[in-house]
Coordinates of C-alpha atoms in Angstrom, one line a residue:
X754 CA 111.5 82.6 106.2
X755 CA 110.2 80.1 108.6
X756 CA 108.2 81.8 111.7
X757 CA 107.2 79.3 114.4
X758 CA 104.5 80.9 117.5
X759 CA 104.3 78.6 120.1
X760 CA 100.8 78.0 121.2
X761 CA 99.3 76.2 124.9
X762 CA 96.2 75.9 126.7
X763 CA 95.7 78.8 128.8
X764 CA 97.6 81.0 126.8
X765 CA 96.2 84.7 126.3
X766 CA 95.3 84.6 122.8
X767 CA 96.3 88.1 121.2
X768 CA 100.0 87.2 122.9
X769 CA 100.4 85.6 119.5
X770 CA 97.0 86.7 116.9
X771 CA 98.8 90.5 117.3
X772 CA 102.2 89.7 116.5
X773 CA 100.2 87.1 113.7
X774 CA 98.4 89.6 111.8
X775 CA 101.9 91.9 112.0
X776 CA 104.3 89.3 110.6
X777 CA 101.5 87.6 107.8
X778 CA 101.6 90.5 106.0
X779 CA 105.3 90.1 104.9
X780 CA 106.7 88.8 101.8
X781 CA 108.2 85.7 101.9
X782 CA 106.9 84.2 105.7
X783 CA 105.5 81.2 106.3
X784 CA 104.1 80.9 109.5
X785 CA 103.6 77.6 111.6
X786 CA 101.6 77.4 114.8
X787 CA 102.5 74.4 117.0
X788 CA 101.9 72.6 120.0
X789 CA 102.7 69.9 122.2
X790 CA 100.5 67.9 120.3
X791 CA 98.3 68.7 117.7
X792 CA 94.8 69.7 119.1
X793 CA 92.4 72.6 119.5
X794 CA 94.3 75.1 121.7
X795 CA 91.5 76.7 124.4
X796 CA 92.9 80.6 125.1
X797 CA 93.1 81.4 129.4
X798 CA 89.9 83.3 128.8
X799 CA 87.9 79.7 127.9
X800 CA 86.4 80.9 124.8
X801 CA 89.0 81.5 121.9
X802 CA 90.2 78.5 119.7
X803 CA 92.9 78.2 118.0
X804 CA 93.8 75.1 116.0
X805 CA 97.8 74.2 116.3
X806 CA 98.3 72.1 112.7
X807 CA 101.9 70.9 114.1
X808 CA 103.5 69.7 117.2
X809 CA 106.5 70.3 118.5
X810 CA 108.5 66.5 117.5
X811 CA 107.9 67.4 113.6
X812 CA 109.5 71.1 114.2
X813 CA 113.9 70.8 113.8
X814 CA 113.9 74.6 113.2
X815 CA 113.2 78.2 112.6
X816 CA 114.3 81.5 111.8
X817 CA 111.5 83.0 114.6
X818 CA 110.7 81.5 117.1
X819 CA 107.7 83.4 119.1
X820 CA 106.7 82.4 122.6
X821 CA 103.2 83.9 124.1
X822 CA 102.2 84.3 127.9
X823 CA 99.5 83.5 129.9
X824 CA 97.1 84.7 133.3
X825 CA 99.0 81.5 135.1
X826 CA 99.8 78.7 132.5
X827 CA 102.5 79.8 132.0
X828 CA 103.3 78.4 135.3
X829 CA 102.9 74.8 133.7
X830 CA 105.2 75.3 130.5
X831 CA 108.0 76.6 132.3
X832 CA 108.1 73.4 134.4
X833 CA 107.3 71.2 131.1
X834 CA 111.2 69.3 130.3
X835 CA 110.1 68.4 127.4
X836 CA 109.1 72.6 126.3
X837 CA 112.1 73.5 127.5
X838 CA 114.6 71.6 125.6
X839 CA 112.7 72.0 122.4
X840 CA 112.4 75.5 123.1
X841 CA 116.6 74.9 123.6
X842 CA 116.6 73.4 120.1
X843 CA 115.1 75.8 118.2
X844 CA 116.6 78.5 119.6
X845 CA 119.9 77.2 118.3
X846 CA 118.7 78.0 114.8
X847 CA 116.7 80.7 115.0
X848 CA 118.1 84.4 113.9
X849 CA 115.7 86.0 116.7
X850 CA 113.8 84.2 119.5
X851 CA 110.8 86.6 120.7
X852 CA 108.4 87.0 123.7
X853 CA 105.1 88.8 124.6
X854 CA 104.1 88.9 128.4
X855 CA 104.9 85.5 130.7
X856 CA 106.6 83.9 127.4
X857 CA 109.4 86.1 128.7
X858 CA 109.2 83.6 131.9
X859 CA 109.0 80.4 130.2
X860 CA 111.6 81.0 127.8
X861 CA 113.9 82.2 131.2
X862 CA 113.1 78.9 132.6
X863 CA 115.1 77.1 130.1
X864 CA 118.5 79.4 131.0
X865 CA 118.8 81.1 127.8
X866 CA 118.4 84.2 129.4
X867 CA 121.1 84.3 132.2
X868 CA 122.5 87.8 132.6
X869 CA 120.6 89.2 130.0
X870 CA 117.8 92.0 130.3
X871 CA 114.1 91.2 129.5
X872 CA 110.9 92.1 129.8
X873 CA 107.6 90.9 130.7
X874 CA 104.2 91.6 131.9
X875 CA 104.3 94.1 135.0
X876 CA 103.2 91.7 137.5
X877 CA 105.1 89.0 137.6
X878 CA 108.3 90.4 135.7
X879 CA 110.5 89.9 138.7
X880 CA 110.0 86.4 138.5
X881 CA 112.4 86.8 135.4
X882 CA 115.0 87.0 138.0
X883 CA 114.8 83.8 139.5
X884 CA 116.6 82.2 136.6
X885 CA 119.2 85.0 136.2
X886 CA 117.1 86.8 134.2
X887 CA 117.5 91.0 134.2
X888 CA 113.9 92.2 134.6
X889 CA 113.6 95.6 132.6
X890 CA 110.5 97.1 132.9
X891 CA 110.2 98.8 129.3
X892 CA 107.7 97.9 126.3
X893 CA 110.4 96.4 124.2
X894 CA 113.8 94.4 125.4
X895 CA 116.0 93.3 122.9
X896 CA 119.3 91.6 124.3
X897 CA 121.7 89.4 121.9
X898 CA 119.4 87.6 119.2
X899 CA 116.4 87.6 122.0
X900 CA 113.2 90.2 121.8
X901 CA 111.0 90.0 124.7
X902 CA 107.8 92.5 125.1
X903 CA 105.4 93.3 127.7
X904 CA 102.2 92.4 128.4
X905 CA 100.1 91.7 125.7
X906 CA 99.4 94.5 123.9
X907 CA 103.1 94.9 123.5
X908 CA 103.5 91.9 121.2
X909 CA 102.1 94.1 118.5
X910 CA 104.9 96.4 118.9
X911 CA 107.1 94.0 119.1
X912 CA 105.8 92.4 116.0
X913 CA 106.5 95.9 114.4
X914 CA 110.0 96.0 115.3
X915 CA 110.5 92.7 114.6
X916 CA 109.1 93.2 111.0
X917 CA 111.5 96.2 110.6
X918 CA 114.7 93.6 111.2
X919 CA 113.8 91.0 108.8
X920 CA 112.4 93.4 106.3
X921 CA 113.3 96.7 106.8
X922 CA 110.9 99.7 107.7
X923 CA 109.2 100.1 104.2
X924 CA 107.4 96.5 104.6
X925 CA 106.8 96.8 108.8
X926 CA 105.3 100.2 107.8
X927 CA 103.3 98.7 105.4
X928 CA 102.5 95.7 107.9
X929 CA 101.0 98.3 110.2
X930 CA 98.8 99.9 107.8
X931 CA 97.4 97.0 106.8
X932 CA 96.0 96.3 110.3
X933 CA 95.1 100.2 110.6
X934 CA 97.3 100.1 113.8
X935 CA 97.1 103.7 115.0
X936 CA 96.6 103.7 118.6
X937 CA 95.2 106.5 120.6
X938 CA 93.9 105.1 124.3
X939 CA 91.2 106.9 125.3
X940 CA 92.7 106.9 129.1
X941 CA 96.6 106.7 130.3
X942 CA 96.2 104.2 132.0
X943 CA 98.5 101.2 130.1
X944 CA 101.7 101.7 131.9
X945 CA 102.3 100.1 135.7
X946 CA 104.8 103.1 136.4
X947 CA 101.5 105.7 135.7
X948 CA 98.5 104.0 136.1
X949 CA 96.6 104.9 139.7
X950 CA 97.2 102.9 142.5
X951 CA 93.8 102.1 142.8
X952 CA 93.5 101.3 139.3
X953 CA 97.1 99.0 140.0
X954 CA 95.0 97.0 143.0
X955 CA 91.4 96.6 140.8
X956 CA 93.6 95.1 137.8
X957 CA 94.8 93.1 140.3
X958 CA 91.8 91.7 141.8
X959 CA 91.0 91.1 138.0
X960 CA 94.3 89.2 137.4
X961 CA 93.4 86.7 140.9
X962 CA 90.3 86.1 139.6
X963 CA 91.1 85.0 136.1
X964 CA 93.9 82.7 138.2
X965 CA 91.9 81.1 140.5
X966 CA 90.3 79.3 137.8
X967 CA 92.7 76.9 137.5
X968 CA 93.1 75.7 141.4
X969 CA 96.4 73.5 140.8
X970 CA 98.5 76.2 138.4
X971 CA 97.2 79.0 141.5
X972 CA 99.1 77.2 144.0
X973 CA 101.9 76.4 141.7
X974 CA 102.1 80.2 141.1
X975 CA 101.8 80.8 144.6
X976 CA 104.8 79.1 145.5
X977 CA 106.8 81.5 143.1
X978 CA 105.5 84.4 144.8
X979 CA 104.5 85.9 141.3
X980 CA 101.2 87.2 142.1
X981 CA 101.8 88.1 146.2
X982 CA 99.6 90.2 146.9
X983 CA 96.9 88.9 145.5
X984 CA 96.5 85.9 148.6

């Protein structure tokens, strides 16, 4: 089984590492990470590396494809042609294309997900509606042969559930013991609809922040209104 994860600059890196270390420990994967081009893939946070061993010309197919988010770079893949129409490709032979976070958003950009409900990370998830897109504001969205997941954390759920489809529970079971994945958050504060609203606007001033960094993919954003209130 043929498992591509889509990998950019600017990308948050556990988007696709969590749902990695999920799906690695099946039988009978082979996982591919590949880029535009082939080249050392910096992570939004500037210090993660990830190496992408394939681009996306020598890629025809795949039975998963998985598409991480970002802070804002997103922004620049969803506008990226020639992303788009190979996402396009691949998803004509995939059994299930996935999401975490703003992957939801790129992959949206390319029309796939007209009329159909998905998810995304809880700031900018109504963006999902500007290409017809039906933002659902739940952990896990699966709609037709499409999986999308929230933000980033999420992936590793959705990894889980994923791994439960192509293998059944007994191997996604075994695939979460493996990585010892037994959460228990110290604090309740992981979900948009119950964190504090004071914890909401700090997150937020966070989010800006880690935005601003890159000056021309802020004002791109900006002109989305995906991050608002954060001017």
């Amino acid at each position: 089984m043929e498992i591509v994860i889509y990998i950019y600059n600017g990308m948050t890196m556990l988007d696709a590492i969590g749902p990695y270390e999920i799906l690695r420990n099946l039988r009978g994967v082979n996982i591919k990470f590949v880029a535009k081009k082939k080249e050392e893939i910096t992570a939004d946070s500037q210090f993660v590396h990830l190496n992408a061993k394939y681009e996306i010309d020598e890629i025809q197919k795949a039975d998963i494809l998985l598409i991480p988010g970002s802070t804002v770079s997103f922004v620049r893949e969803m506008k990226d042609k020639r992303v788009l129409n190979w996402i396009k490709k691949i998803n004509e032979t995939t059994l299930k294309t996935v999401t975490v976070c703003t992957g939801s958003i790129i992959l949206s950009a390319t029309e796939l997900l007209q009329g159909k409900k998905a998810t995304s990370h809880w700031k900018p998830i109504n963006m999902l509606s500007q290409f017809g897109a039906i933002p659902t504001r739940e952990r896990i969205v699966e709609d037709g042969k499409f999986i999308s997941s929230a933000g980033v954390s999420a992936g590793i759920d959705m990894a889980l559930y994923l791994a439960s489809i192509l293998k059944g529970e007994k191997d996604a079971k075994a695939a979460q013991l493996i990585i010892e994945y037994d959460p228990k958050p110290m604090f309740q504060s992981g979900n948009y609809s119950t964190a504090e609203s004071d914890i909401i606007e700090q997150a937020e001033k966070i989010l800006k922040k880690d935005a601003i960094k890159n000056l021309s993919l802020w004002e791109m954003i900006k002109s989305y209104n995906v991050l608002k209130d954060m001017k």
